[in-house]
Structures are given as C-alpha cells and as structure tokens.
mmCIF file of C-alpha atoms in Angstrom:
data_model
loop_
_atom_site.group_PDB
_atom_site.id
_atom_site.type_symbol
_atom_site.label_atom_id
_atom_site.label_comp_id
_atom_site.label_asym_id
_atom_site.label_seq_id
_atom_site.Cartn_x
_atom_site.Cartn_y
_atom_site.Cartn_z
ATOM 1 C CA MET I 8 -2.594 -89.771 157.635
ATOM 2 C CA LYS I 9 1.191 -89.739 157.657
ATOM 3 C CA GLU I 10 3.163 -92.221 155.660
ATOM 4 C CA ALA I 11 6.721 -91.689 156.665
ATOM 5 C CA THR I 12 7.897 -95.068 155.237
ATOM 6 C CA LEU I 13 6.971 -94.326 151.616
ATOM 7 C CA GLN I 14 9.091 -92.078 149.358
ATOM 8 C CA SER I 15 7.930 -90.188 146.395
ATOM 9 C CA VAL I 16 10.727 -91.260 144.157
ATOM 10 C CA ARG I 17 10.725 -91.796 140.450
ATOM 11 C CA ARG I 18 13.849 -93.798 139.817
ATOM 12 C CA PRO I 19 14.941 -93.934 136.128
ATOM 13 C CA VAL I 20 15.201 -97.420 134.714
ATOM 14 C CA GLU I 21 17.512 -98.017 131.845
ATOM 15 C CA GLY I 22 15.970 -98.745 128.480
ATOM 16 C CA ALA I 23 12.377 -97.867 127.608
ATOM 17 C CA SER I 24 11.677 -95.415 130.461
ATOM 18 C CA ALA I 25 13.321 -92.492 128.610
ATOM 19 C CA ARG I 26 11.119 -93.104 125.559
ATOM 20 C CA GLY I 27 7.878 -93.591 127.387
ATOM 21 C CA LEU I 28 5.084 -95.912 127.229
ATOM 22 C CA GLY I 29 3.885 -94.537 123.787
ATOM 23 C CA HIS I 30 7.239 -95.684 122.267
ATOM 24 C CA ALA I 31 6.896 -99.121 123.803
ATOM 25 C CA LEU I 32 3.407 -99.542 122.264
ATOM 26 C CA SER I 33 4.878 -98.662 118.808
ATOM 27 C CA GLN I 34 7.288 -101.607 119.292
ATOM 28 C CA GLY I 35 4.812 -104.316 120.363
ATOM 29 C CA VAL I 36 2.471 -105.513 123.123
ATOM 30 C CA VAL I 37 2.781 -104.183 126.729
ATOM 31 C CA LEU I 38 1.235 -106.258 129.511
ATOM 32 C CA LEU I 39 -1.199 -104.793 131.926
ATOM 33 C CA ASP I 40 -1.972 -106.281 135.313
ATOM 34 C CA GLY I 41 -5.198 -107.910 136.532
ATOM 35 C CA GLY I 42 -8.003 -107.070 138.873
ATOM 36 C CA LEU I 43 -6.712 -105.181 141.928
ATOM 37 C CA SER I 44 -9.791 -105.828 144.031
ATOM 38 C CA ASN I 45 -9.785 -109.518 143.691
ATOM 39 C CA GLN I 46 -6.066 -109.692 144.548
ATOM 40 C CA LEU I 47 -6.727 -107.524 147.643
ATOM 41 C CA GLU I 48 -9.691 -109.830 148.684
ATOM 42 C CA ALA I 49 -7.304 -112.898 148.082
ATOM 43 C CA GLN I 50 -4.969 -111.306 150.645
ATOM 44 C CA GLY I 51 -7.845 -111.054 153.186
ATOM 45 C CA CYS I 52 -8.891 -107.351 152.763
ATOM 46 C CA ASP I 53 -12.487 -106.334 153.419
ATOM 47 C CA LEU I 54 -13.689 -104.230 150.502
ATOM 48 C CA SER I 55 -17.289 -104.198 151.481
ATOM 49 C CA ASP I 56 -18.015 -100.512 151.564
ATOM 50 C CA ALA I 57 -18.590 -97.720 149.046
ATOM 51 C CA LEU I 58 -14.867 -96.926 148.682
ATOM 52 C CA TRP I 59 -14.116 -100.480 147.512
ATOM 53 C CA SER I 60 -10.406 -100.925 146.799
ATOM 54 C CA ALA I 61 -9.753 -97.229 147.644
ATOM 55 C CA ARG I 62 -10.521 -98.074 151.225
ATOM 56 C CA SER I 63 -7.201 -99.810 151.402
ATOM 57 C CA LEU I 64 -5.458 -96.605 150.556
ATOM 58 C CA ALA I 65 -6.571 -95.276 153.930
ATOM 59 C CA ASP I 66 -6.624 -98.412 155.981
ATOM 60 C CA GLU I 67 -4.150 -100.922 154.612
ATOM 61 C CA PRO I 68 -1.592 -99.417 152.184
ATOM 62 C CA GLU I 69 0.812 -102.255 152.667
ATOM 63 C CA GLN I 70 -1.763 -104.638 151.229
ATOM 64 C CA ILE I 71 -1.894 -102.465 147.971
ATOM 65 C CA VAL I 72 1.867 -102.832 147.747
ATOM 66 C CA ALA I 73 1.625 -106.592 148.204
ATOM 67 C CA ALA I 74 -1.103 -106.736 145.480
ATOM 68 C CA HIS I 75 0.888 -104.736 143.044
ATOM 69 C CA THR I 76 4.000 -106.927 143.687
ATOM 70 C CA ALA I 77 2.026 -109.986 142.941
ATOM 71 C CA TYR I 78 1.255 -108.651 139.460
ATOM 72 C CA ALA I 79 4.767 -107.410 138.873
ATOM 73 C CA ARG I 80 6.101 -110.879 139.671
ATOM 74 C CA ALA I 81 3.520 -112.362 137.336
ATOM 75 C CA GLY I 82 5.072 -110.247 134.462
ATOM 76 C CA ALA I 83 2.868 -107.157 134.338
ATOM 77 C CA GLN I 84 4.566 -104.200 132.795
ATOM 78 C CA VAL I 85 1.909 -101.718 133.839
ATOM 79 C CA LEU I 86 0.528 -101.400 137.363
ATOM 80 C CA ILE I 87 -2.825 -99.652 137.664
ATOM 81 C CA THR I 88 -3.302 -97.625 140.939
ATOM 82 C CA ALA I 89 -5.896 -98.197 143.597
ATOM 83 C CA SER I 90 -7.658 -94.844 142.746
ATOM 84 C CA TYR I 91 -10.462 -96.110 140.523
ATOM 85 C CA GLN I 92 -13.140 -95.396 143.172
ATOM 86 C CA ALA I 93 -11.146 -92.681 144.890
ATOM 87 C CA THR I 94 -12.852 -89.252 144.818
ATOM 88 C CA PHE I 95 -12.897 -86.212 146.938
ATOM 89 C CA GLU I 96 -16.665 -86.755 147.466
ATOM 90 C CA GLY I 97 -16.277 -90.390 148.431
ATOM 91 C CA PHE I 98 -13.458 -89.713 150.953
ATOM 92 C CA GLY I 99 -15.437 -86.758 152.211
ATOM 93 C CA ARG I 100 -18.213 -89.118 153.243
ATOM 94 C CA ARG I 101 -15.602 -90.897 155.357
ATOM 95 C CA GLY I 102 -14.634 -87.618 157.143
ATOM 96 C CA ILE I 103 -11.551 -87.178 155.047
ATOM 97 C CA GLY I 104 -11.051 -83.546 153.972
ATOM 98 C CA ARG I 105 -9.716 -82.376 150.651
ATOM 99 C CA ALA I 106 -6.054 -82.259 151.750
ATOM 100 C CA GLY I 107 -6.302 -85.753 153.139
ATOM 101 C CA ALA I 108 -7.964 -87.020 149.992
ATOM 102 C CA ALA I 109 -5.250 -85.465 147.735
ATOM 103 C CA GLU I 110 -2.678 -87.168 149.883
ATOM 104 C CA LEU I 111 -4.405 -90.550 149.332
ATOM 105 C CA PHE I 112 -4.463 -89.847 145.595
ATOM 106 C CA ALA I 113 -0.720 -89.304 145.718
ATOM 107 C CA ARG I 114 -0.261 -92.317 147.900
ATOM 108 C CA SER I 115 -1.869 -94.537 145.293
ATOM 109 C CA VAL I 116 0.866 -93.573 142.815
ATOM 110 C CA ARG I 117 3.595 -94.045 145.364
ATOM 111 C CA LEU I 118 2.503 -97.470 146.425
ATOM 112 C CA ALA I 119 2.532 -98.599 142.802
ATOM 113 C CA ARG I 120 6.012 -97.119 142.265
ATOM 114 C CA ARG I 121 7.162 -98.876 145.487
ATOM 115 C CA ALA I 122 6.002 -102.228 144.103
ATOM 116 C CA ALA I 123 7.830 -101.613 140.843
ATOM 117 C CA GLU I 124 11.152 -100.610 142.369
ATOM 118 C CA GLY I 125 12.541 -104.119 142.642
ATOM 119 C CA ALA I 126 11.845 -105.117 139.052
ATOM 120 C CA GLU I 127 14.689 -105.476 136.551
ATOM 121 C CA ARG I 128 12.473 -104.462 133.740
ATOM 122 C CA GLU I 129 10.540 -101.233 132.958
ATOM 123 C CA ILE I 130 7.241 -101.019 134.850
ATOM 124 C CA TRP I 131 4.925 -98.094 134.153
ATOM 125 C CA VAL I 132 2.427 -96.704 136.641
ATOM 126 C CA ALA I 133 -1.115 -95.876 135.417
ATOM 127 C CA ALA I 134 -3.191 -93.650 137.631
ATOM 128 C CA SER I 135 -6.778 -95.114 137.559
ATOM 129 C CA ILE I 136 -9.667 -92.633 137.002
ATOM 130 C CA GLY I 137 -12.977 -94.351 137.090
ATOM 131 C CA PRO I 138 -16.353 -92.926 135.894
ATOM 132 C CA TYR I 139 -18.687 -90.787 137.895
ATOM 133 C CA GLY I 140 -20.840 -93.800 138.562
ATOM 134 C CA ALA I 141 -18.015 -95.502 140.561
ATOM 135 C CA MET I 142 -18.347 -92.761 143.081
ATOM 136 C CA LEU I 143 -22.062 -93.360 143.585
ATOM 137 C CA ALA I 144 -21.232 -97.028 144.401
ATOM 138 C CA ASP I 145 -24.644 -98.194 143.041
ATOM 139 C CA GLY I 146 -23.695 -99.885 139.770
ATOM 140 C CA SER I 147 -24.192 -96.656 137.693
ATOM 141 C CA GLU I 148 -20.871 -97.057 136.038
ATOM 142 C CA TYR I 149 -22.461 -99.955 134.154
ATOM 143 C CA ARG I 150 -25.352 -97.738 132.911
ATOM 144 C CA GLY I 151 -23.992 -94.281 132.320
ATOM 145 C CA ARG I 152 -26.666 -91.526 131.491
ATOM 146 C CA TYR I 153 -26.334 -89.950 134.862
ATOM 147 C CA GLY I 154 -28.474 -86.867 133.969
ATOM 148 C CA LEU I 155 -25.393 -84.638 134.061
ATOM 149 C CA SER I 156 -24.068 -82.474 131.226
ATOM 150 C CA VAL I 157 -20.548 -82.850 129.725
ATOM 151 C CA ARG I 158 -19.536 -79.599 131.532
ATOM 152 C CA GLU I 159 -20.795 -80.936 134.855
ATOM 153 C CA LEU I 160 -18.934 -84.188 134.397
ATOM 154 C CA GLU I 161 -15.778 -82.242 133.507
ATOM 155 C CA ARG I 162 -15.986 -80.268 136.704
ATOM 156 C CA PHE I 163 -16.275 -83.521 138.680
ATOM 157 C CA HIS I 164 -13.366 -85.178 137.166
ATOM 158 C CA ARG I 165 -10.886 -82.356 136.781
ATOM 159 C CA PRO I 166 -9.876 -81.918 140.475
ATOM 160 C CA ARG I 167 -8.860 -85.539 141.001
ATOM 161 C CA ILE I 168 -7.147 -85.777 137.581
ATOM 162 C CA GLU I 169 -5.178 -82.826 138.608
ATOM 163 C CA ALA I 170 -4.329 -84.326 141.984
ATOM 164 C CA LEU I 171 -3.309 -87.669 140.461
ATOM 165 C CA ALA I 172 -1.209 -85.962 137.663
ATOM 166 C CA GLU I 173 0.691 -84.002 140.331
ATOM 167 C CA ALA I 174 1.803 -87.259 141.916
ATOM 168 C CA GLY I 175 3.616 -88.112 138.767
ATOM 169 C CA PRO I 176 2.327 -91.369 137.216
ATOM 170 C CA ASP I 177 3.403 -92.410 133.779
ATOM 171 C CA VAL I 178 -0.015 -92.436 132.238
ATOM 172 C CA LEU I 179 -3.641 -91.813 133.194
ATOM 173 C CA ALA I 180 -6.153 -94.680 132.823
ATOM 174 C CA LEU I 181 -9.523 -93.381 131.964
ATOM 175 C CA GLU I 182 -11.280 -96.635 132.479
ATOM 176 C CA THR I 183 -14.612 -98.350 132.622
ATOM 177 C CA VAL I 184 -16.251 -95.415 130.944
ATOM 178 C CA PRO I 185 -19.869 -96.298 130.095
ATOM 179 C CA ASP I 186 -20.997 -93.302 128.139
ATOM 180 C CA VAL I 187 -19.561 -91.155 125.263
ATOM 181 C CA ASP I 188 -20.637 -87.958 127.103
ATOM 182 C CA GLU I 189 -18.445 -88.910 129.991
ATOM 183 C CA ALA I 190 -15.619 -89.754 127.672
ATOM 184 C CA GLU I 191 -15.808 -86.332 126.243
ATOM 185 C CA ALA I 192 -15.761 -84.859 129.672
ATOM 186 C CA MET I 193 -12.737 -86.831 130.824
ATOM 187 C CA LEU I 194 -10.767 -85.834 127.703
ATOM 188 C CA ARG I 195 -11.626 -82.215 128.408
ATOM 189 C CA ALA I 196 -10.477 -82.698 132.008
ATOM 190 C CA ILE I 197 -7.096 -84.090 131.133
ATOM 191 C CA GLU I 198 -6.152 -81.175 128.899
ATOM 192 C CA GLY I 199 -3.060 -79.351 130.177
ATOM 193 C CA CYS I 200 -2.107 -82.048 132.756
ATOM 194 C CA GLY I 201 1.064 -82.945 130.908
ATOM 195 C CA LEU I 202 0.401 -86.712 130.838
ATOM 196 C CA PRO I 203 -0.693 -89.182 128.162
ATOM 197 C CA ALA I 204 -3.853 -91.208 128.779
ATOM 198 C CA TRP I 205 -5.739 -94.236 127.554
ATOM 199 C CA LEU I 206 -9.475 -94.318 127.235
ATOM 200 C CA SER I 207 -11.279 -97.580 127.748
ATOM 201 C CA TYR I 208 -15.073 -98.128 127.680
ATOM 202 C CA SER I 209 -17.141 -100.682 129.450
ATOM 203 C CA VAL I 210 -19.376 -102.308 126.724
ATOM 204 C CA ALA I 211 -22.122 -104.743 126.219
ATOM 205 C CA GLY I 212 -22.289 -106.400 122.789
ATOM 206 C CA ASP I 213 -21.482 -103.885 120.178
ATOM 207 C CA ARG I 214 -22.344 -100.746 122.161
ATOM 208 C CA THR I 215 -21.284 -98.850 125.224
ATOM 209 C CA ARG I 216 -23.194 -99.541 128.420
ATOM 210 C CA ALA I 217 -25.161 -96.418 127.747
ATOM 211 C CA GLY I 218 -26.208 -97.731 124.370
ATOM 212 C CA GLN I 219 -24.094 -95.751 121.946
ATOM 213 C CA PRO I 220 -22.384 -97.486 118.896
ATOM 214 C CA LEU I 221 -18.745 -98.404 119.420
ATOM 215 C CA GLU I 222 -17.796 -96.455 116.272
ATOM 216 C CA THR I 223 -19.200 -93.272 117.855
ATOM 217 C CA ALA I 224 -17.455 -94.022 121.217
ATOM 218 C CA PHE I 225 -13.955 -94.682 119.831
ATOM 219 C CA ALA I 226 -14.181 -91.782 117.330
ATOM 220 C CA VAL I 227 -14.205 -89.441 120.391
ATOM 221 C CA ALA I 228 -10.410 -89.993 120.958
ATOM 222 C CA ALA I 229 -9.457 -90.109 117.280
ATOM 223 C CA GLY I 230 -8.144 -86.577 117.075
ATOM 224 C CA CYS I 231 -6.772 -86.392 120.626
ATOM 225 C CA ASP I 232 -2.951 -86.633 120.524
ATOM 226 C CA GLN I 233 -2.922 -87.006 124.404
ATOM 227 C CA VAL I 234 -4.700 -90.329 124.139
ATOM 228 C CA LEU I 235 -2.161 -93.052 123.339
ATOM 229 C CA ALA I 236 -4.553 -96.000 123.260
ATOM 230 C CA VAL I 237 -8.321 -96.567 123.158
ATOM 231 C CA GLY I 238 -10.414 -99.576 123.788
ATOM 232 C CA VAL I 239 -12.412 -101.550 126.316
ATOM 233 C CA ASN I 240 -12.142 -102.998 129.926
ATOM 234 C CA CYS I 241 -14.358 -104.739 132.545
ATOM 235 C CA CYS I 242 -16.392 -106.278 129.834
ATOM 236 C CA ASP I 243 -17.290 -109.900 128.830
ATOM 237 C CA PRO I 244 -14.268 -111.371 127.053
ATOM 238 C CA ALA I 245 -16.545 -112.251 124.068
ATOM 239 C CA ASP I 246 -17.419 -108.624 123.621
ATOM 240 C CA ALA I 247 -13.747 -107.678 123.433
ATOM 241 C CA ASP I 248 -13.186 -109.386 120.126
ATOM 242 C CA ARG I 249 -15.148 -107.030 117.943
ATOM 243 C CA ALA I 250 -14.443 -103.972 120.138
ATOM 244 C CA VAL I 251 -10.755 -104.369 119.466
ATOM 245 C CA ARG I 252 -11.204 -104.399 115.709
ATOM 246 C CA VAL I 253 -13.703 -101.468 115.764
ATOM 247 C CA ALA I 254 -11.293 -99.375 118.001
ATOM 248 C CA ALA I 255 -8.390 -100.061 115.719
ATOM 249 C CA GLU I 256 -10.299 -99.012 112.642
ATOM 250 C CA THR I 257 -12.053 -96.038 114.122
ATOM 251 C CA ALA I 258 -9.485 -94.285 116.293
ATOM 252 C CA GLY I 259 -6.304 -95.165 114.366
ATOM 253 C CA LYS I 260 -4.499 -95.712 117.654
ATOM 254 C CA PRO I 261 -3.080 -98.641 119.617
ATOM 255 C CA VAL I 262 -5.857 -100.547 121.259
ATOM 256 C CA VAL I 263 -6.084 -101.333 125.035
ATOM 257 C CA VAL I 264 -8.139 -104.415 126.099
ATOM 258 C CA TYR I 265 -8.516 -105.933 129.544
ATOM 259 C CA PRO I 266 -11.873 -107.784 130.060
ATOM 260 C CA ASN I 267 -13.097 -109.296 133.209
ATOM 261 C CA SER I 268 -13.226 -113.125 133.715
ATOM 262 C CA GLY I 269 -16.664 -113.553 132.208
ATOM 263 C CA GLU I 270 -18.416 -113.884 135.525
ATOM 264 C CA ARG I 271 -21.140 -111.497 136.200
ATOM 265 C CA TRP I 272 -21.815 -109.496 139.371
ATOM 266 C CA ASP I 273 -25.216 -110.330 140.956
ATOM 267 C CA THR I 274 -26.169 -106.991 142.568
ATOM 268 C CA ARG I 275 -28.973 -108.540 144.572
ATOM 269 C CA GLY I 276 -26.910 -111.456 145.899
ATOM 270 C CA ALA I 277 -23.681 -109.291 146.163
ATOM 271 C CA ALA I 278 -21.724 -112.107 144.660
ATOM 272 C CA TRP I 279 -20.172 -113.240 141.309
ATOM 273 C CA ALA I 280 -22.181 -115.592 139.336
ATOM 274 C CA GLY I 281 -21.507 -117.735 136.185
ATOM 275 C CA GLY I 282 -18.361 -119.458 134.919
ATOM 276 C CA VAL I 283 -14.998 -118.100 133.839
ATOM 277 C CA THR I 284 -14.863 -117.567 130.079
ATOM 278 C CA PHE I 285 -11.490 -115.660 129.804
ATOM 279 C CA ASP I 286 -9.144 -117.602 127.594
ATOM 280 C CA PRO I 287 -5.581 -116.054 127.600
ATOM 281 C CA GLY I 288 -5.103 -117.677 124.135
ATOM 282 C CA THR I 289 -7.589 -115.200 122.760
ATOM 283 C CA ALA I 290 -5.057 -112.459 123.372
ATOM 284 C CA ARG I 291 -3.156 -113.522 120.222
ATOM 285 C CA SER I 292 -6.229 -112.538 118.061
ATOM 286 C CA TRP I 293 -6.577 -109.229 120.020
ATOM 287 C CA ARG I 294 -2.931 -108.539 119.288
ATOM 288 C CA ASP I 295 -3.291 -109.292 115.592
ATOM 289 C CA ALA I 296 -6.239 -106.974 115.441
ATOM 290 C CA GLY I 297 -4.283 -104.032 116.874
ATOM 291 C CA ALA I 298 -4.227 -104.494 120.722
ATOM 292 C CA ARG I 299 -0.997 -103.189 122.251
ATOM 293 C CA LEU I 300 -2.029 -102.829 125.833
ATOM 294 C CA VAL I 301 -3.411 -106.152 127.060
ATOM 295 C CA GLY I 302 -4.373 -107.480 130.463
ATOM 296 C CA GLY I 303 -7.365 -108.396 132.640
ATOM 297 C CA CYS I 304 -9.867 -106.680 134.895
ATOM 298 C CA CYS I 305 -12.158 -107.960 137.602
ATOM 299 C CA ARG I 306 -11.471 -111.597 138.661
ATOM 300 C CA ILE I 307 -8.381 -111.844 136.613
ATOM 301 C CA GLY I 308 -5.476 -112.658 138.959
ATOM 302 C CA PRO I 309 -1.668 -113.090 138.789
ATOM 303 C CA ASP I 310 -1.751 -116.567 137.417
ATOM 304 C CA THR I 311 -3.765 -115.512 134.393
ATOM 305 C CA VAL I 312 -1.438 -112.496 133.869
ATOM 306 C CA THR I 313 1.453 -115.056 133.758
ATOM 307 C CA GLU I 314 -0.449 -116.940 131.137
ATOM 308 C CA LEU I 315 -0.974 -113.886 129.109
ATOM 309 C CA ALA I 316 2.658 -113.017 129.294
ATOM 310 C CA GLU I 317 3.546 -116.475 128.000
ATOM 311 C CA VAL I 318 0.976 -116.308 125.254
ATOM 312 C CA LEU I 319 2.109 -112.938 124.013
ATOM 313 C CA GLY I 320 5.817 -113.390 124.719
ATOM 314 C CA VAL I 321 6.163 -110.270 126.887
ATOM 315 C CA GLY I 322 6.911 -109.527 130.491
ATOM 316 C CA ALA I 323 9.223 -111.449 132.697
ATOM 317 C CA GLY I 324 6.901 -114.188 133.814
ATOM 318 C CA ARG I 325 6.514 -115.411 137.390
ATOM 319 C CA ALA I 326 9.644 -114.452 139.457
ATOM 320 C CA GLU I 327 11.662 -117.610 140.304
ATOM 321 C CA GLY I 328 8.823 -119.669 139.198
ATOM 322 C CA ARG I 329 6.801 -119.068 142.359
ATOM 323 C CA GLY I 330 3.105 -119.567 142.434
ATOM 324 C CA ASP I 331 0.445 -117.377 144.074
ATOM 325 C CA GLN I 332 0.375 -119.588 147.174
ATOM 326 C CA GLU I 333 3.974 -118.960 147.801
ATOM 327 C CA VAL I 334 3.671 -115.208 147.205
ATOM 328 C CA ARG I 335 0.788 -115.028 149.693
ATOM 329 C CA ARG I 336 2.713 -116.986 152.311
ATOM 330 C CA GLU I 337 5.567 -114.538 151.925
ATOM 331 C CA GLN I 338 3.102 -111.714 152.417
ATOM 332 C CA GLY I 339 1.841 -113.353 155.593
ATOM 333 C CA THR I 340 -1.637 -113.546 154.274
#
C-alpha cells in the first residue's frame, strides 16, 4: 500500500502551535470536528463492514482528506483521525499484516495533516483511539465489561498507541470509552509515548455504559498530567449537561464534550432511529460549566460545526461562505 502522493510533514504554523493545545485550552474554547463516518457516507463511501471508517484508510484515502477538509472549512480547530476502529487485529482479518497496518495508522495522521495544510489558522490533529469493543464490531463499545483484565486491555491498546504516536499527531483521543477498567488500561498504555491525551467516556444518564458512576470514571484521570482534558462523547446530548459539570468538579481539568445527534442506532434494523436533539446553543452552558474542547460525534456534520463556531465565537466559520452542497460538488461527490 504505497502512498507516494502524501508527505509526512509537520509544518509549523505561526501562533498557538508552538505553545500546544494545552495552552490553547487555558485561553478558551477549542472547536472539535463532527462525525467522520457520516461525512464519509455523505460523500458516497460504503462503510458497511467491520472496519467502518477505517476501511477508507485502505480503500479511499482521498475521501478521508475530503471529509477532514469539510470540517476544517466549517471552522473545526481539531481534526480527529480515521483510526477509531483501526487495529492490528481488525486489519489482520482483512489480510493486512502488521507492517501494513502500522502504515495505515500513520496514514490516518498524514491525511488529517494534509487537510489542515491550507488553513490560515492553527488546526491540531488528534489520533483517535477507540475502545476494545470497537474492534469487535458488535456494539460492545456501548456495553464494556468485556471479561478482560486491565493488564490484558493495556496489552491490546499499547501497540497501536505506539504506532499512532510515532506518526506525530498533536494529541491522542482516547474516546468512546465505556468502562473505567478500560480507561485505566488506556492511561497505562499511553505512558511514555510523549504525547498529551484526552479521555472521553460514552455514558448513559449519570453512569458510564458499563454502569459506573461518573465521579468514579472521571477521577481516574485526575492525577494524570498527560491527560489535558476529560469528558464525554458519542452520548445523548441531554446526558452531556450533567457529565460536563461532574467532569469539571471531579477531575479538575478542562472538559471535552462531543455528543452525537440524539438519534439512536437500531442494531437490528442497522439504521438510525429517532429525531435530532442536538442544539448547538447548548454549547454555551457546556462552556460555562468548564468545557474547553467542544464538538460533535455521530451524525453531526459540517453545518452543525459551523453553528457551534458561531455560538462559541471560535474557529473561522465556513470558508467563503460555502455550504455543504458546494463543498461536495467541488469534491466530485
């Protein structure tokens, strides 16, 4: 899998880049992107296999660049890579060996960097590291409690964390974590990698998906200097309100929050159900409660990210005022 057209270049950008994302969070809100998978689907990509969006790393890397670019144009200041469901085990089932898989991890970072190159503002790249359950591709990431020990989970996560860290992202996104045990394992696995990280749980009500109290979950990161933000993602927007407050009070760190649209995935029907409940205006209350990394997850697209940018007064907004339809026409999709 050669990729001669892509360059592994980390071009310095004047301003905040020298001080890092942590400094930016101390100054105010930083805007995350939205759901990568829904943007890829809007561009016509087929994500209907166990690799999900990671499939495009191997099959359609230019589509990933286009998706990242749509969010950069919408005002996003952080682009999250297409590596959420990328694992050595998952790629191995597709006949891709460890060297090839490591190259795909690195490619995910390069593709996001490429999308950020044309921006006139600082854009950070976050390497997505999803939970063990994402590799199983059976919904386990929304349950946790896999029957594995913290040590076993650490052994699973460490090799791909090392591979992604070697590619040089700005931050690691430990995201959609359903379980305190897995959070502990992931925090152990990032030790020594030389990069900051954020930790975000998937929650239901006032508990993790595995049923642990939010206070217990967020406290795991309280003493970890490597973690620059803690919070929630891929949850119902209504559940984010309390989670932001608890995270700020418990961990004593900036809070990260990027819920989904409020729709729910029907596993039997393999389709989204229910209505959209995500209200960009709610981001003001998240900010006031301590949120500093704010964005959207599944089913949140570039238009909503632009609304968040306007509500929060961050980012650069839609480039040249172009809407999503024009962006898609330019991409030929």
